mmCIF file of C-alpha atoms in Angstrom:
data_model
loop_
_atom_site.group_PDB
_atom_site.id
_atom_site.type_symbol
_atom_site.label_atom_id
_atom_site.label_comp_id
_atom_site.label_asym_id
_atom_site.label_seq_id
_atom_site.Cartn_x
_atom_site.Cartn_y
_atom_site.Cartn_z
ATOM 1 C CA MET A 1 122.723 89.802 106.501
ATOM 2 C CA LYS A 2 125.723 91.596 108.318
ATOM 3 C CA ALA A 3 126.190 94.147 105.618
ATOM 4 C CA LEU A 4 122.314 94.720 105.754
ATOM 5 C CA LEU A 5 122.414 95.041 109.388
ATOM 6 C CA VAL A 6 125.739 97.841 109.491
ATOM 7 C CA LEU A 7 123.961 99.276 107.124
ATOM 8 C CA LEU A 8 120.100 100.082 108.509
ATOM 9 C CA LEU A 9 122.661 100.937 112.036
ATOM 10 C CA SER A 10 124.106 103.374 109.915
ATOM 11 C CA GLY A 11 121.692 104.809 107.982
ATOM 12 C CA LEU A 12 119.651 106.070 111.318
ATOM 13 C CA LYS A 13 122.103 108.952 111.285
ATOM 14 C CA TRP A 14 120.849 109.732 108.186
ATOM 15 C CA GLY A 15 117.766 111.491 109.093
ATOM 16 C CA LYS A 16 113.888 110.616 107.914
ATOM 17 C CA LEU A 17 114.963 109.733 104.370
ATOM 18 C CA ALA A 18 117.665 107.169 106.108
ATOM 19 C CA ALA A 19 115.168 105.836 108.437
ATOM 20 C CA SER A 20 113.020 104.920 105.651
ATOM 21 C CA GLY A 21 115.394 103.586 104.002
ATOM 22 C CA GLY A 22 117.147 101.684 107.064
ATOM 23 C CA GLY A 23 112.989 100.481 108.014
ATOM 24 C CA MET A 24 113.122 99.397 104.008
ATOM 25 C CA LEU A 25 116.680 97.177 104.616
ATOM 26 C CA LEU A 26 115.308 95.864 107.850
ATOM 27 C CA SER A 27 112.697 94.158 106.614
ATOM 28 C CA LEU A 28 114.540 92.813 103.852
ATOM 29 C CA ALA A 29 116.783 91.062 106.260
ATOM 30 C CA VAL A 30 114.186 89.889 107.938
ATOM 31 C CA TYR A 31 111.934 88.648 104.998
ATOM 32 C CA ALA A 32 115.546 87.264 103.389
ATOM 33 C CA THR A 33 115.957 85.059 106.277
ATOM 34 C CA ILE A 34 112.800 83.071 106.009
ATOM 35 C CA TRP A 35 111.601 83.191 102.048
ATOM 36 C CA GLY A 36 115.278 84.204 100.660
ATOM 37 C CA TRP A 37 116.582 87.171 99.441
ATOM 38 C CA ARG A 38 115.312 87.363 95.904
ATOM 39 C CA TYR A 39 111.654 86.897 97.333
ATOM 40 C CA ALA A 40 112.092 89.630 100.021
ATOM 41 C CA ALA A 41 113.871 92.051 97.344
ATOM 42 C CA GLY A 42 110.423 91.811 94.791
ATOM 43 C CA PHE A 43 108.128 91.203 97.545
ATOM 44 C CA ILE A 44 109.422 94.983 99.170
ATOM 45 C CA ALA A 45 109.333 96.647 95.608
ATOM 46 C CA LEU A 46 105.920 95.855 95.329
ATOM 47 C CA LEU A 47 105.095 97.187 98.873
ATOM 48 C CA PHE A 48 106.985 100.127 97.853
ATOM 49 C CA ALA A 49 105.358 100.735 94.481
ATOM 50 C CA HIS A 50 102.376 100.779 96.365
ATOM 51 C CA GLU A 51 103.206 103.412 99.353
ATOM 52 C CA MET A 52 104.569 105.550 96.434
ATOM 53 C CA GLY A 53 101.273 105.756 94.696
ATOM 54 C CA HIS A 54 99.633 107.205 98.069
ATOM 55 C CA TYR A 55 102.476 109.011 98.345
ATOM 56 C CA VAL A 56 102.488 110.602 94.757
ATOM 57 C CA ALA A 57 98.962 111.128 95.043
ATOM 58 C CA ALA A 58 98.860 112.704 98.464
ATOM 59 C CA ARG A 59 101.482 115.207 96.677
ATOM 60 C CA GLN A 60 99.278 116.074 93.835
ATOM 61 C CA ARG A 61 96.593 117.378 96.426
ATOM 62 C CA GLY A 62 98.887 119.410 98.389
ATOM 63 C CA LEU A 63 98.885 117.277 101.522
ATOM 64 C CA ASP A 64 102.458 117.144 103.494
ATOM 65 C CA VAL A 65 103.562 113.550 103.760
ATOM 66 C CA GLY A 66 106.591 111.385 104.578
ATOM 67 C CA ALA A 67 108.276 109.151 103.043
ATOM 68 C CA PRO A 68 107.248 105.344 103.018
ATOM 69 C CA ALA A 69 108.177 103.571 106.858
ATOM 70 C CA PHE A 70 108.505 99.923 106.456
ATOM 71 C CA ILE A 71 107.917 97.371 109.235
ATOM 72 C CA PRO A 72 108.407 93.731 109.009
ATOM 73 C CA PHE A 73 105.134 91.825 109.053
ATOM 74 C CA MET A 74 103.429 94.456 109.424
ATOM 75 C CA GLY A 75 104.022 95.970 105.593
ATOM 76 C CA ALA A 76 104.402 99.712 105.254
ATOM 77 C CA PHE A 77 102.860 103.141 105.243
ATOM 78 C CA ILE A 78 103.030 106.901 104.419
ATOM 79 C CA ALA A 79 102.074 109.399 107.538
ATOM 80 C CA LEU A 80 100.208 112.059 106.192
ATOM 81 C CA LYS A 81 100.954 115.017 108.361
ATOM 82 C CA ASP A 82 97.746 116.957 106.611
ATOM 83 C CA HIS A 83 94.591 115.768 107.248
ATOM 84 C CA PRO A 84 92.178 115.301 103.872
ATOM 85 C CA GLU A 85 89.485 118.447 103.593
ATOM 86 C CA ASP A 86 87.342 116.254 102.433
ATOM 87 C CA VAL A 87 86.145 112.300 101.787
ATOM 88 C CA GLU A 88 87.090 113.176 97.916
ATOM 89 C CA THR A 89 90.595 113.853 98.496
ATOM 90 C CA GLU A 90 91.074 110.582 101.279
ATOM 91 C CA ALA A 91 89.596 108.181 98.399
ATOM 92 C CA TYR A 92 92.033 109.740 96.045
ATOM 93 C CA VAL A 93 94.911 109.206 97.799
ATOM 94 C CA ALA A 94 94.026 105.969 99.133
ATOM 95 C CA ILE A 95 93.110 104.383 95.734
ATOM 96 C CA ALA A 96 96.430 105.684 94.356
ATOM 97 C CA GLY A 97 98.133 103.068 96.276
ATOM 98 C CA PRO A 98 96.535 99.723 94.729
ATOM 99 C CA VAL A 99 96.654 101.091 91.643
ATOM 100 C CA ALA A 100 99.921 101.961 91.175
ATOM 101 C CA GLY A 101 100.577 98.533 93.182
ATOM 102 C CA THR A 102 98.985 96.259 90.863
ATOM 103 C CA VAL A 103 100.470 98.149 87.776
ATOM 104 C CA ALA A 104 103.981 96.904 89.160
ATOM 105 C CA ALA A 105 102.163 93.121 90.259
ATOM 106 C CA LEU A 106 100.976 92.925 86.671
ATOM 107 C CA ALA A 107 104.253 93.895 85.449
ATOM 108 C CA VAL A 108 105.890 91.248 87.248
ATOM 109 C CA TYR A 109 103.272 88.945 85.968
ATOM 110 C CA LEU A 110 103.944 89.390 82.636
ATOM 111 C CA LEU A 111 107.802 89.234 83.057
ATOM 112 C CA ALA A 112 107.299 86.054 84.909
ATOM 113 C CA ARG A 113 104.650 84.465 81.973
ATOM 114 C CA SER A 114 107.736 85.690 79.603
ATOM 115 C CA GLU A 115 110.562 84.121 81.449
ATOM 116 C CA ASP A 116 108.419 81.057 83.291
ATOM 117 C CA SER A 117 109.699 81.921 86.583
ATOM 118 C CA GLY A 118 108.195 80.324 89.503
ATOM 119 C CA LEU A 119 109.958 82.887 91.723
ATOM 120 C CA LEU A 120 108.611 86.164 89.527
ATOM 121 C CA LEU A 121 105.024 84.270 89.428
ATOM 122 C CA ALA A 122 105.363 83.949 93.258
ATOM 123 C CA ILE A 123 106.408 87.867 94.012
ATOM 124 C CA ALA A 124 103.697 88.738 91.629
ATOM 125 C CA TYR A 125 100.738 86.927 93.681
ATOM 126 C CA SER A 126 102.241 88.810 96.916
ATOM 127 C CA GLY A 127 101.466 91.950 95.534
ATOM 128 C CA LEU A 128 97.901 91.087 93.632
ATOM 129 C CA PHE A 129 96.904 89.879 97.038
ATOM 130 C CA LEU A 130 98.347 91.997 99.352
ATOM 131 C CA ASN A 131 96.375 94.955 96.826
ATOM 132 C CA LEU A 132 93.375 92.808 97.313
ATOM 133 C CA PHE A 133 93.290 92.734 101.413
ATOM 134 C CA ASN A 134 93.880 96.660 101.256
ATOM 135 C CA LEU A 135 90.738 96.835 99.303
ATOM 136 C CA LEU A 136 88.937 95.391 102.191
ATOM 137 C CA PRO A 137 86.102 98.147 103.054
ATOM 138 C CA VAL A 138 87.162 98.540 106.438
ATOM 139 C CA SER A 139 88.986 101.627 107.742
ATOM 140 C CA PRO A 140 91.739 102.041 108.305
ATOM 141 C CA LEU A 141 92.296 99.742 105.340
ATOM 142 C CA ASP A 142 92.791 101.586 101.829
ATOM 143 C CA GLY A 143 89.270 99.767 100.733
ATOM 144 C CA GLY A 144 87.989 101.792 103.723
ATOM 145 C CA ARG A 145 89.217 105.175 103.061
ATOM 146 C CA VAL A 146 88.198 104.887 99.632
ATOM 147 C CA THR A 147 84.250 103.298 100.066
ATOM 148 C CA ALA A 148 83.833 106.385 102.328
ATOM 149 C CA VAL A 149 83.037 108.580 99.871
ATOM 150 C CA LEU A 150 80.245 106.248 99.605
ATOM 151 C CA SER A 151 79.329 105.805 103.584
ATOM 152 C CA PRO A 152 81.171 105.496 106.602
ATOM 153 C CA ARG A 153 78.809 102.912 107.382
ATOM 154 C CA ILE A 154 79.945 100.773 104.067
ATOM 155 C CA TRP A 155 82.617 99.520 106.218
ATOM 156 C CA PHE A 156 80.194 97.128 108.042
ATOM 157 C CA VAL A 157 80.054 95.778 104.498
ATOM 158 C CA GLY A 158 83.746 94.534 105.693
ATOM 159 C CA VAL A 159 83.204 93.338 109.123
ATOM 160 C CA PRO A 160 82.144 89.723 107.939
ATOM 161 C CA ILE A 161 84.242 89.407 105.057
ATOM 162 C CA LEU A 162 87.625 90.272 107.885
ATOM 163 C CA LEU A 163 85.853 87.785 110.264
ATOM 164 C CA ALA A 164 85.923 84.835 107.859
ATOM 165 C CA LEU A 165 89.339 86.291 107.104
ATOM 166 C CA MET A 166 90.454 85.704 111.119
ATOM 167 C CA LEU A 167 88.610 82.354 111.345
ATOM 168 C CA TYR A 168 89.963 80.908 108.056
ATOM 169 C CA ARG A 169 93.906 81.890 108.463
ATOM 170 C CA PRO A 170 94.141 83.401 111.693
ATOM 171 C CA SER A 171 97.192 85.981 111.810
ATOM 172 C CA PRO A 172 98.450 89.148 114.057
ATOM 173 C CA MET A 173 98.052 91.574 111.545
ATOM 174 C CA LEU A 174 94.278 90.742 110.954
ATOM 175 C CA LEU A 175 93.681 91.193 114.972
ATOM 176 C CA ILE A 176 95.502 94.516 114.498
ATOM 177 C CA VAL A 177 93.545 95.334 111.541
ATOM 178 C CA ALA A 178 90.491 94.494 113.843
ATOM 179 C CA ILE A 179 91.527 96.535 116.577
ATOM 180 C CA LEU A 180 92.042 99.656 114.850
ATOM 181 C CA ALA A 181 89.085 99.110 112.565
ATOM 182 C CA ALA A 182 86.820 98.970 115.750
ATOM 183 C CA PRO A 183 87.214 102.705 117.112
ATOM 184 C CA GLN A 184 86.311 103.759 113.114
ATOM 185 C CA LEU A 185 83.174 101.213 113.377
ATOM 186 C CA LEU A 186 82.582 103.010 116.606
ATOM 187 C CA GLN A 187 82.034 106.046 114.863
ATOM 188 C CA ALA A 188 80.454 104.937 111.337
ATOM 189 C CA TRP A 189 77.654 103.394 113.900
ATOM 190 C CA ARG A 190 77.239 107.175 115.119
ATOM 191 C CA TYR A 191 77.366 108.825 112.004
ATOM 192 C CA ASP A 192 74.917 111.672 111.110
ATOM 193 C CA PRO A 193 74.418 112.420 107.594
ATOM 194 C CA HIS A 194 73.078 115.482 108.114
ATOM 195 C CA ALA A 195 75.460 116.901 110.406
ATOM 196 C CA PRO A 196 76.858 120.151 109.460
ATOM 197 C CA GLU A 197 80.855 118.711 110.047
ATOM 198 C CA ASN A 198 79.678 115.433 108.379
ATOM 199 C CA ILE A 199 77.811 117.230 105.367
ATOM 200 C CA ALA A 200 81.395 119.358 104.931
ATOM 201 C CA TYR A 201 83.879 116.279 104.660
ATOM 202 C CA TYR A 202 81.281 113.553 103.013
ATOM 203 C CA GLY A 203 79.529 115.741 100.528
ATOM 204 C CA VAL A 204 80.397 115.265 97.459
ATOM 205 C CA PRO A 205 78.400 114.939 94.166
ATOM 206 C CA LEU A 206 76.557 111.661 93.194
ATOM 207 C CA GLN A 207 78.753 111.579 90.113
ATOM 208 C CA THR A 208 81.984 111.860 92.126
ATOM 209 C CA LYS A 209 80.335 108.695 94.618
ATOM 210 C CA LEU A 210 80.012 106.640 91.349
ATOM 211 C CA GLU A 211 82.905 107.496 89.545
ATOM 212 C CA TYR A 212 84.844 106.106 93.275
ATOM 213 C CA GLY A 213 82.529 103.448 93.180
ATOM 214 C CA ALA A 214 82.989 102.070 89.925
ATOM 215 C CA ALA A 215 86.818 102.350 90.082
ATOM 216 C CA TYR A 216 86.993 100.510 93.279
ATOM 217 C CA LEU A 217 84.724 97.999 92.326
ATOM 218 C CA GLY A 218 86.515 97.519 89.376
ATOM 219 C CA LEU A 219 89.955 97.246 90.810
ATOM 220 C CA ALA A 220 88.439 94.755 93.413
ATOM 221 C CA ALA A 221 87.479 92.429 90.881
ATOM 222 C CA LEU A 222 90.584 92.562 88.631
ATOM 223 C CA LEU A 223 92.786 91.499 91.511
ATOM 224 C CA ALA A 224 89.948 89.209 92.478
ATOM 225 C CA ILE A 225 90.241 87.256 89.118
ATOM 226 C CA MET A 226 94.404 88.252 88.760
ATOM 227 C CA THR A 227 94.699 86.610 92.548
ATOM 228 C CA TYR A 228 92.846 83.586 91.988
ATOM 229 C CA ASP A 229 94.623 82.974 88.210
ATOM 230 C CA VAL A 230 97.915 83.115 89.654
ATOM 231 C CA HIS A 231 97.452 81.171 92.397
ATOM 232 C CA GLU A 232 96.417 78.195 90.117
ATOM 233 C CA MET A 233 99.584 78.892 87.950
ATOM 234 C CA LEU A 234 101.519 78.699 91.212
ATOM 235 C CA SER A 235 99.401 75.195 92.054
ATOM 236 C CA ARG A 236 100.381 73.784 88.807
ATOM 237 C CA PHE A 237 104.204 74.802 88.620
ATOM 238 C CA ALA A 238 104.698 73.327 92.231
ATOM 239 C CA ARG A 239 103.443 70.038 90.726
ATOM 240 C CA PRO A 240 106.062 67.594 89.660
ATOM 241 C CA GLY A 241 106.223 66.925 86.220
#
C-alpha cells in the first residue's frame, strides 16, 4: 500500500499521463483496502476498458480527448476537449464505452466459468452492472448521450428508473448523477425540434436513429440478462455445499 502511494505522489510530476496513472493507482489503493487488491485490480481494469472504448472512438472521429481520469467511488471519465459536431458523433463516442466494457466483462465471465472462480465471477458482475447502469437513458450517462440521437426528451424515460434506484439503494453516486442530470432535463424540457441550432445538431436520418436505437436496446438487453444470470450464479456460489 505504501508503495502505491509513493508511486502516486511521484507520478504527479510526470504530466497528464502520469496524473491519469496516479488516479488509477489511488483508486486501486482505496478499493483494495475495502475489497482486496485482486478484486480492485480487476474492477479497475474493466473501468479502463470502458473508458478506452470512449477514447478510441473519440480519436476515430478526430476529437481531441484526454487520457482516462479515475476518481475513487465515482469511476472514471475521459475529457473531450472538442465538442462533437452533431448528435451522431456524440452517440458514437458514448456507446463505444459500454461496448468495449461489455466485451471485457464477458471475457472475464468466460474465464471465470472455465476456472470456476468466484472472484473472477464477481469482477465480471461488477463490469456488467457498471455498463448496464451507464446505459440509463439520462444525460450525462452514456445511455443519455446515445438516446439523444432519437430525441433529448427520451431522457425523461430514465427519470423514474433513476428515482427507483435512489429509493431502493441510496448512494452518493446516484445523488451526484441526479444533480448533474437536472440541468440536462431542463434543457430537454425546453427542446424545440424546429430551432435551427437543434436541426443542425440533432438532425440525423431516420436510418441512423433506427441503427443506434437497435444497438442501444440490444446492448441493454444483453447486459440486463447477463447481469441477472451472473448475480444468480454468485448467489449459488456463496451457498455452502
